[in-house]
Amino acid sequence: MITKEERAKYDVVVGLEVHAQLMTESKIFSGDGNAFGSQPNTNISTISLGHPGVMPKLNKKAVELAIRMGLACNCKITRFGYFDRKNYFYPDLPKGYQMTQDKTPICVGGYVPIQGVKSQDKVTLNRIHLEEDAGKSIHVDGQPDSLIDLNRAGVPLIEIVTEPEIFSSEAAGAFLTEVRRLVRYLNVCDGNMEEGSLRCDANVSVKLKGETKLGKKVEVKNMNSIKNVMKAIDHEVQRQIHLLEKGESIVSETRTFNPDTGRTSGMRTKEELNDYRYFPEPDLSPLQVSDEWLEDIRSNMPELPSEMKERFKEQYGLNEYDASSMTDQRDLAYFFDAICGITGNYKKAANWLMGPIKSYINEHDMTFSNFPIQPAALASIIALIDEGKISYTAASQQLLPYLFENPLEDAADAAHKLNIWQESDSGSIQSIVDEILASNEDKVKQYRNGKKGLIGMFMGELMKKSKGKVDPQMANKLLRESLDAQ
Amino acid sequence: MNIDSETLQKIAHLARLELDASHEGQMKKDLEEILEWVDKLNELDTDGIEPLTNMSFEVNSLREDKVTEPLSQERGLRNAPDKEGDYFKVPKVLE
């Protein structure tokens, strides 16, 4: 669509708005449940339905989770604030206004460090504020009506707003990856973009290099994965440069991303006028965050990924690469930590997770959170290998797949059942060694006369006779001893 | 304070009220009177006074994160002007 030369003339400027549904039991202003996938209109109350005369009351946990995220993102925590009403009409917003924090967001400023992007190493935040989610509208093609499910109405959200200081789609992707990792580590949000518990809108603009004034921005919605956010930004940049190069101007509008075509298109809006007429919410008391409360929240913070990584290096002696790999995902990190509480062989635990287990998880489209084998079982597999009871090959190719199917079975029992238990009892191995030596007298003579290379042949015989079920190290040792003993 | 017809129609639109031309005159007059009355407050010196955002002096009226008995779907949908199956039904809104 545009040439390399045309692209090179422009800078990209992106700001992101990330909505994260908080992992509370109940809603932000009422006691109806906060749960995904319930039967429509069953997690409701007179408050979330916006009945007249009802009084909302703020969920303490929601405030704490928002502050937790703010502390993790180096924000300043607002110590005295209030909520505002944002007024607009839409059928999935029963009250006709959304309760949000416009003037006094709970967290101000801050930044999120990002990895793997050459041009920038952090993204600066404008704010993180608390607000309520709206319900869901279901539009059926060809039907004259829309259906409304208000289970989501009043689900607590934080909105993380960045400064327009993201300069590439890669940086946007790296930022979202880090935000998702943080909300998961902090138990703030489950980070599931497909189910919509983590959502992202992108404000995209381009400007000629060297120009200080920002270009006209276009808001892109409806991206349900990090990959799609990146694709949408790339497409939008192409489209905008193409228009500017043709001498046309950019229309400031909201566009929707189509994941099937990878393109954005303008949204038809009935409401052209965005006039939200914010004013302080009179139904909620002001919010005051005392030193004690803030300290309590800070001291109850789960470990951050960066903290966990440093601890893994120090406590388990992992190198930088392994420590990074082990803390890449929250569930993996906790799984690894649990194994290390049992086994002393930390390096092997990391290798198992990065090797056979990760490939199994990828092949079966699983995650560490629904991984069936318990850390203790994996620790005993590692111990069995270290003790020479089973070989690594048998463990990874036979025992592991078996335990995936039978996760409750004891690893040692399973190894016996699979017939992969290695003979490491020196007595029984010795008798096989004696047998082999007795039936290969010529070769023994040659070996003893200096043809040491024959050891391979003897080992081969030994493995054949034992059907591969001897501990090779032990066998090798006994074999050498017997051969070398004149 | 004068309100022109455009402002009047904008306010009506934001409130989703239909205001036909024959009522504009009266509405304009009423609104201007209200604004004039509210304007009187500007005569007060409010320098150094924090804006009042809440009628009560209470702060941190919070609830613990506990699920309470929900409103049943049947009761929730009972007062809806229209419904279909598990849902509220509304005239189609297109994005």
XYZ file of C-alpha atoms in Angstrom:
581
model
C 0.000 0.000 0.000
C 2.775 2.466 0.844
C 6.430 2.366 -0.106
C 9.339 1.980 2.306
C 10.375 5.529 1.538
C 6.937 6.888 2.373
C 6.834 4.908 5.621
C 10.271 6.191 6.603
C 9.062 9.798 6.469
C 6.684 9.307 9.411
C 6.768 8.654 13.140
C 4.113 6.542 14.818
C 2.504 7.693 18.056
C 0.259 5.365 20.021
C -1.553 5.669 23.328
C -3.310 2.677 24.843
C -6.295 2.334 27.124
C -6.375 -1.039 28.827
C -9.438 -2.196 30.738
C -8.902 -5.005 33.235
C -11.772 -6.705 35.066
C -10.789 -7.088 38.694
C -10.776 -10.519 40.333
C -13.275 -9.758 43.057
C -16.058 -12.037 44.231
C -18.726 -9.371 43.954
C -19.344 -6.269 41.876
C -17.865 -2.848 42.444
C -20.943 -1.224 44.003
C -23.167 -4.171 44.948
C -23.118 -7.736 46.230
C -24.134 -9.595 43.072
C -21.486 -12.018 41.865
C -18.673 -11.145 39.486
C -18.452 -14.272 37.335
C -17.917 -14.977 33.647
C -20.133 -17.405 31.753
C -23.191 -17.444 34.037
C -26.677 -17.756 32.631
C -27.712 -14.300 31.328
C -29.166 -11.872 33.850
C -28.538 -14.005 36.920
C -25.699 -11.981 38.514
C -27.884 -8.959 39.033
C -29.195 -6.717 41.796
C -31.401 -3.651 41.941
C -28.168 -1.634 42.031
C -26.577 -3.113 38.914
C -29.957 -2.868 37.142
C -30.053 0.830 38.011
C -33.369 0.808 39.840
C -34.397 4.164 41.276
C -33.649 4.933 44.902
C -30.942 2.336 45.464
C -27.625 3.234 47.099
C -24.336 1.873 45.743
C -21.471 1.089 48.114
C -17.860 0.755 46.995
C -16.164 -2.664 47.191
C -13.054 -2.362 49.376
C -11.247 -5.188 47.573
C -11.653 -3.422 44.214
C -9.904 -0.364 45.639
C -7.108 -2.533 47.023
C -6.554 -4.339 43.724
C -6.386 -1.024 41.848
C -3.827 0.305 44.340
C -1.874 -2.959 44.068
C -1.581 -2.447 40.306
C -0.643 1.206 40.857
C 2.150 0.286 43.254
C 3.468 -2.297 40.773
C 3.470 0.376 38.036
C 5.297 2.960 40.136
C 2.264 5.274 40.270
C 1.478 7.901 42.849
C -1.520 6.767 44.902
C -4.276 9.340 45.334
C -4.925 9.727 49.060
C -8.233 11.571 48.855
C -10.603 11.279 45.932
C -14.138 10.773 44.752
C -16.003 9.172 41.886
C -17.626 10.999 38.962
C -20.644 10.353 36.803
C -20.012 9.991 33.096
C -23.340 10.531 31.400
C -24.359 8.798 28.195
C -27.205 6.681 26.953
C -26.718 3.128 25.832
C -29.081 0.241 26.645
C -26.390 -1.847 28.347
C -25.775 1.027 30.791
C -28.965 0.894 32.869
C -28.458 4.035 34.956
C -27.725 6.289 31.981
C -24.319 7.058 33.508
C -21.151 5.217 34.347
C -19.553 5.686 37.744
C -15.866 6.310 37.137
C -12.963 8.393 38.419
C -12.459 11.337 36.116
C -10.898 14.065 38.257
C -9.207 12.007 40.961
C -7.974 8.702 39.511
C -6.784 6.320 42.241
C -3.310 6.048 40.647
C -1.469 8.851 38.878
C 1.569 8.690 36.587
C 3.949 5.764 36.800
C 5.501 3.592 34.141
C 5.781 -0.007 32.994
C 9.225 -1.316 31.948
C 9.086 -3.261 28.681
C 11.429 -5.857 27.207
C 12.764 -6.732 23.797
C 12.131 -3.425 22.021
C 15.139 -1.481 20.799
C 13.601 1.981 20.602
C 12.168 2.218 24.126
C 12.498 0.417 27.443
C 9.405 1.676 29.246
C 5.941 3.084 28.698
C 4.828 6.066 30.746
C 1.369 5.940 32.272
C -1.024 8.816 32.597
C -3.248 7.184 35.215
C -5.069 4.100 36.430
C -8.650 4.651 37.522
C -11.505 2.567 38.889
C -14.857 2.284 37.170
C -17.778 -0.041 36.551
C -18.196 -2.205 33.463
C -21.360 -2.008 31.360
C -23.623 -4.928 30.428
C -23.505 -6.754 27.113
C -25.634 -6.012 24.062
C -26.334 -8.827 21.665
C -27.196 -7.758 18.145
C -28.624 -10.478 15.971
C -28.368 -9.835 12.241
C -31.719 -9.199 10.664
C -33.549 -8.822 13.981
C -35.263 -5.528 14.770
C -34.253 -5.720 18.448
C -31.132 -6.084 20.556
C -30.869 -8.320 23.608
C -29.268 -7.177 26.847
C -27.435 -9.223 29.466
C -26.615 -7.229 32.601
C -24.397 -9.815 34.343
C -21.383 -7.681 33.455
C -22.998 -4.402 34.551
C -21.103 -3.218 37.626
C -18.161 -5.585 37.292
C -15.157 -3.708 38.704
C -12.645 -2.437 36.175
C -9.396 -0.596 36.239
C -8.554 1.437 33.175
C -4.831 1.810 32.590
C -4.195 4.850 30.403
C -0.770 5.393 28.865
C 0.686 8.664 27.675
C 0.857 8.887 23.860
C 4.415 7.652 24.138
C 4.378 4.280 22.443
C 6.264 4.537 19.190
C 5.735 1.200 17.449
C 3.379 -1.744 17.344
C 6.167 -3.881 18.865
C 6.366 -1.559 21.866
C 2.571 -1.719 22.202
C 2.758 -5.518 22.146
C 5.589 -5.598 24.684
C 3.659 -3.235 26.954
C 0.497 -5.346 26.819
C 2.497 -8.520 27.444
C 4.004 -6.945 30.557
C 0.664 -5.556 31.766
C -0.935 -8.971 31.341
C 1.926 -10.602 33.243
C 1.631 -8.042 36.047
C -2.137 -8.364 36.503
C -1.750 -12.132 36.622
C 1.120 -12.101 39.139
C -0.778 -9.643 41.310
C -4.075 -11.582 41.121
C -5.663 -8.375 39.908
C -7.184 -9.777 36.705
C -7.057 -13.148 34.934
C -5.710 -11.398 31.820
C -7.927 -13.317 29.412
C -8.258 -11.150 26.308
C -10.459 -13.601 24.419
C -13.086 -13.613 27.140
C -12.731 -9.854 27.408
C -11.497 -9.644 30.987
C -8.536 -7.705 29.568
C -9.418 -5.303 26.748
C -7.425 -2.756 24.834
C -8.268 0.294 22.750
C -5.531 2.023 20.774
C -5.244 5.678 19.859
C -3.082 5.787 16.751
C -1.631 8.754 14.919
C 1.273 9.466 12.612
C 3.344 12.598 12.065
C 6.179 13.623 9.793
C 9.565 13.010 11.390
C 10.742 16.101 13.236
C 7.238 17.497 13.545
C 6.466 18.263 17.194
C 2.695 18.553 16.924
C 0.835 15.238 17.195
C -1.201 14.108 14.211
C -4.963 13.567 14.288
C -5.673 10.440 16.306
C -7.901 7.554 15.422
C -9.265 5.272 18.131
C -9.277 1.562 17.264
C -11.437 -0.886 19.195
C -12.293 -4.571 19.222
C -8.927 -6.278 19.383
C -9.157 -9.507 21.363
C -5.489 -10.475 21.450
C -2.120 -8.803 21.739
C -1.313 -9.926 18.209
C -4.439 -8.215 16.916
C -3.620 -4.981 18.720
C -0.266 -4.988 16.924
C -1.897 -5.835 13.584
C -4.503 -3.110 14.027
C -1.832 -0.503 14.770
C 0.225 -1.582 11.746
C -2.806 -1.412 9.480
C -3.875 1.937 10.854
C -0.389 3.392 10.340
C -0.384 2.211 6.716
C -3.861 3.594 6.089
C -3.088 6.978 7.628
C 0.218 7.427 5.784
C -1.468 6.398 2.549
C -4.138 9.091 3.026
C -1.609 11.785 3.933
C 0.599 10.895 0.968
C -2.435 11.297 -1.293
C -2.868 14.764 0.167
C -5.981 13.824 2.124
C -6.504 14.458 5.804
C -7.168 12.060 8.671
C -10.627 12.028 10.202
C -10.569 11.783 13.986
C -12.954 8.878 14.518
C -13.488 5.532 16.177
C -12.732 2.534 14.010
C -13.238 -1.151 14.629
C -10.708 -3.873 13.868
C -11.803 -6.899 11.872
C -9.636 -9.869 12.911
C -10.566 -11.808 9.739
C -9.323 -9.173 7.312
C -6.708 -7.523 9.553
C -8.207 -4.143 8.605
C -9.944 -1.348 10.462
C -13.182 0.282 9.368
C -15.127 3.315 10.545
C -17.891 2.641 13.056
C -21.344 3.963 12.417
C -22.244 5.947 15.480
C -25.588 7.481 16.177
C -23.993 9.602 18.856
C -21.552 11.933 17.154
C -21.398 14.228 20.085
C -19.269 13.070 23.008
C -20.464 15.247 25.822
C -20.255 13.216 28.998
C -21.042 16.063 31.403
C -18.970 14.638 34.240
C -19.851 15.680 37.768
C -18.954 14.344 41.225
C -20.926 11.233 42.137
C -23.207 12.179 45.036
C -24.213 8.598 45.961
C -20.729 7.506 47.033
C -18.684 8.792 49.921
C -15.246 10.204 49.185
C -12.387 7.745 49.321
C -9.535 8.302 51.712
C -6.429 6.116 51.632
C -4.610 6.318 54.955
C -0.933 5.514 55.491
C -1.938 2.377 57.408
C -4.233 1.113 54.664
C -1.640 1.789 51.968
C 1.043 0.012 54.012
C -1.294 -2.926 54.549
C -1.923 -3.191 50.791
C 1.786 -2.894 50.059
C 2.765 -5.578 52.553
C 0.131 -7.981 51.189
C 1.283 -7.629 47.580
C 2.065 -10.943 45.890
C 5.624 -11.184 44.573
C 6.229 -9.221 41.379
C 7.766 -11.070 38.417
C 10.960 -9.014 38.736
C 11.229 -9.852 42.448
C 10.600 -13.514 41.810
C 13.258 -13.575 39.105
C 15.865 -12.130 41.466
C 14.868 -14.604 44.173
C 15.180 -17.534 41.740
C 18.692 -16.409 40.888
C 19.683 -16.039 44.494
C 17.825 -18.916 46.131
C 18.083 -21.521 43.358
C 21.256 -20.343 41.656
C 19.587 -19.948 38.269
C 21.358 -17.966 35.577
C 19.752 -14.905 33.981
C 18.267 -16.853 31.075
C 16.718 -19.610 33.195
C 15.415 -17.142 35.769
C 13.761 -15.157 32.975
C 12.231 -18.264 31.448
C 10.918 -19.491 34.800
C 9.179 -16.173 35.544
C 7.819 -15.598 32.063
C 4.341 -16.721 33.139
C 2.897 -16.587 36.621
C 1.601 -20.145 36.767
C 4.899 -21.533 35.491
C 6.823 -19.537 38.110
C 4.681 -20.827 40.966
C 4.898 -24.371 39.608
C 8.681 -24.142 39.441
C 8.856 -22.638 42.923
C 6.741 -25.505 44.280
C 8.985 -28.159 42.700
C 12.054 -26.458 44.150
C 10.473 -26.688 47.574
C 10.775 -30.479 47.226
C 13.726 -31.252 44.970
C 17.215 -29.924 45.448
C 18.003 -30.182 41.756
C 16.797 -26.732 40.670
C 18.574 -26.643 37.338
C 17.011 -29.961 36.305
C 13.586 -28.751 37.402
C 13.989 -25.723 35.126
C 15.166 -27.914 32.255
C 12.171 -30.224 32.639
C 9.740 -27.319 32.594
C 11.357 -25.638 29.592
C 11.830 -28.924 27.744
C 9.406 -31.856 27.773
C 6.683 -30.176 29.835
C 6.529 -26.992 27.824
C 6.353 -28.928 24.562
C 3.560 -31.088 25.953
C 1.632 -28.025 27.078
C 2.060 -26.334 23.704
C 1.090 -29.432 21.772
C -2.044 -29.887 23.838
C -3.018 -26.241 23.905
C -2.865 -26.140 27.709
C -1.471 -23.718 30.262
C 0.377 -24.296 33.506
C -2.762 -23.407 35.408
C -4.667 -26.462 34.163
C -1.609 -28.719 33.978
C -2.588 -32.025 35.621
C 0.711 -33.280 37.053
C 1.494 -32.012 40.534
C 4.857 -30.394 41.358
C 5.547 -33.235 43.821
C 5.217 -35.851 41.062
C 7.694 -33.988 38.894
C 10.081 -33.652 41.822
C 9.963 -37.425 42.316
C 10.641 -38.042 38.616
C 13.741 -35.872 38.923
C 14.782 -37.790 42.054
C 14.260 -41.165 40.324
C 16.512 -40.083 37.452
C 19.160 -38.737 39.835
C 19.130 -42.022 41.725
C 19.528 -43.912 38.457
C 16.173 -45.665 38.875
C 14.888 -44.523 35.490
C 16.572 -43.002 32.474
C 15.841 -39.471 31.288
C 14.711 -40.816 27.924
C 12.248 -43.262 29.448
C 11.018 -40.597 31.868
C 10.357 -37.951 29.232
C 9.059 -40.251 26.505
C 7.069 -42.798 28.506
C 6.551 -41.838 32.127
C 5.549 -38.234 31.461
C 2.839 -39.000 28.863
C 1.556 -41.762 31.164
C 1.304 -39.396 34.127
C -0.533 -36.824 32.027
C -3.238 -39.439 31.606
C -2.973 -40.714 35.191
C -1.928 -37.647 37.165
C -2.752 -39.114 40.566
C -0.522 -42.153 40.234
C 2.761 -42.314 42.121
C 5.729 -41.755 39.782
C 7.686 -44.772 41.068
C 4.642 -47.081 40.805
C 4.038 -45.834 37.283
C 7.672 -46.487 36.334
C 7.310 -50.084 37.530
C 4.076 -50.506 35.661
C 5.648 -49.161 32.483
C 8.554 -51.537 32.972
C 11.139 -48.776 32.765
C 12.544 -49.313 36.230
C 16.281 -49.689 35.863
C 18.289 -52.320 37.665
C 20.676 -50.436 39.856
C 21.157 -53.134 42.412
C 24.838 -53.937 41.990
C 24.351 -57.627 42.811
C 21.969 -58.359 39.977
C 23.921 -56.245 37.491
C 27.115 -58.011 38.522
C 25.606 -61.373 37.695
C 24.787 -60.188 34.182
C 28.322 -58.805 33.844
C 29.752 -62.174 34.953
C 27.587 -63.982 32.400
C 28.751 -61.753 29.552
C 32.391 -62.060 30.494
C 32.072 -65.823 30.689
C 30.547 -66.155 27.231
C 33.046 -63.771 25.567
C 36.371 -65.112 26.744
C 38.228 -64.126 23.539
C 37.076 -60.544 23.704
C 37.933 -60.351 27.383
C 41.467 -61.464 26.544
C 41.762 -58.858 23.772
C 40.497 -56.157 26.132
C 42.946 -57.100 28.793
C 45.729 -57.025 26.169
C 44.964 -53.358 25.549
C 42.026 -53.260 23.126
C 40.071 -50.983 25.488
C 37.640 -49.932 22.761
C 35.861 -53.218 23.267
C 34.150 -51.736 26.300
C 31.449 -50.441 23.938
C 30.742 -53.928 22.701
C 30.444 -55.235 26.272
C 28.088 -52.424 27.226
C 25.966 -53.191 24.189
C 25.738 -56.836 25.208
C 24.855 -55.847 28.731
C 22.060 -53.535 27.655
C 20.736 -56.189 25.286
C 20.703 -58.843 27.983
C 19.072 -56.569 30.543
C 16.639 -55.211 27.940
C 17.961 -51.741 28.647
C 16.760 -51.779 32.200
C 20.002 -51.270 34.009
C 21.391 -48.027 35.251
C 24.048 -47.385 32.593
C 26.442 -45.620 34.965
C 26.352 -48.414 37.474
C 26.682 -51.026 34.721
C 29.640 -49.244 33.171
C 31.377 -49.061 36.499
C 30.851 -52.735 37.337
C 31.880 -53.799 33.844
C 35.148 -51.862 33.982
C 35.930 -53.175 37.436
C 35.407 -56.784 36.353
C 37.406 -56.368 33.133
C 40.233 -54.523 34.807
C 40.441 -57.060 37.621
C 43.033 -59.531 36.271
C -28.212 34.354 30.469
C -29.563 33.618 27.022
C -30.008 30.161 25.628
C -30.115 29.855 21.866
C -32.132 27.312 19.979
C -29.068 25.233 19.131
C -28.030 24.851 22.778
C -31.594 24.013 23.680
C -31.776 21.261 21.084
C -28.380 19.927 22.131
C -29.469 19.661 25.758
C -32.689 17.978 24.669
C -30.765 15.511 22.542
C -28.319 14.660 25.343
C -31.278 13.999 27.648
C -33.011 12.034 24.889
C -36.047 14.317 25.070
C -38.037 15.277 22.043
C -38.651 18.985 21.989
C -40.818 20.299 19.183
C -40.539 23.846 17.981
C -43.813 24.983 19.569
C -42.405 24.283 23.046
C -39.021 25.889 22.491
C -40.091 29.347 23.649
C -41.437 28.213 27.004
C -38.556 25.827 27.634
C -36.016 28.497 26.791
C -37.704 30.870 29.255
C -37.800 28.229 32.026
C -34.176 27.290 31.593
C -33.048 30.888 31.583
C -34.903 31.469 34.831
C -33.232 28.482 36.411
C -29.805 29.602 35.282
C -30.447 33.082 36.524
C -31.404 31.716 39.918
C -28.338 29.485 40.091
C -26.245 32.423 38.952
C -27.107 34.176 42.191
C -24.726 31.739 43.923
C -21.852 33.363 42.069
C -22.388 36.453 44.197
C -20.946 34.518 47.127
C -17.220 34.625 47.744
C -16.100 30.987 47.627
C -12.375 31.621 47.477
C -10.471 29.057 49.502
C -13.504 26.805 49.980
C -13.183 23.217 48.782
C -15.953 22.150 46.393
C -18.568 20.017 48.108
C -18.865 16.674 46.365
C -21.046 14.918 48.881
C -23.817 15.925 51.253
C -22.534 13.673 54.027
C -19.284 14.079 55.948
C -18.744 10.338 55.855
C -15.640 9.008 54.100
C -14.808 5.430 53.083
C -18.287 4.010 53.307
C -17.067 0.715 51.885
C -18.369 -2.837 51.692
C -16.438 -6.064 52.109
C -16.117 -8.151 48.933
C -18.923 -10.595 49.743
C -21.511 -12.016 47.376
C -25.051 -11.467 48.565
C -28.213 -13.181 47.398
C -28.744 -11.979 43.814
C -31.995 -10.721 42.444
C -33.566 -13.650 40.631
C -33.667 -13.445 36.868
C -37.438 -13.668 36.983
C -37.736 -10.702 39.349
C -35.059 -8.778 37.475
C -36.865 -9.087 34.161
C -40.336 -8.580 35.652
C -40.489 -4.813 35.222
C -38.837 -4.728 31.821
C -40.993 -3.184 29.086
C -39.927 -6.059 26.858
C -37.930 -9.264 27.272
C -37.031 -12.410 25.369
C -35.946 -15.615 27.088
C -33.089 -14.786 29.452
C -32.719 -11.251 28.149
C -34.004 -7.720 28.272
C -35.138 -6.696 24.805
C -34.569 -3.191 23.442
C -34.972 -1.493 20.071
C -31.913 -2.282 17.980
C -28.858 -0.154 18.606
C -26.170 -0.224 15.998
C -22.618 0.664 16.763
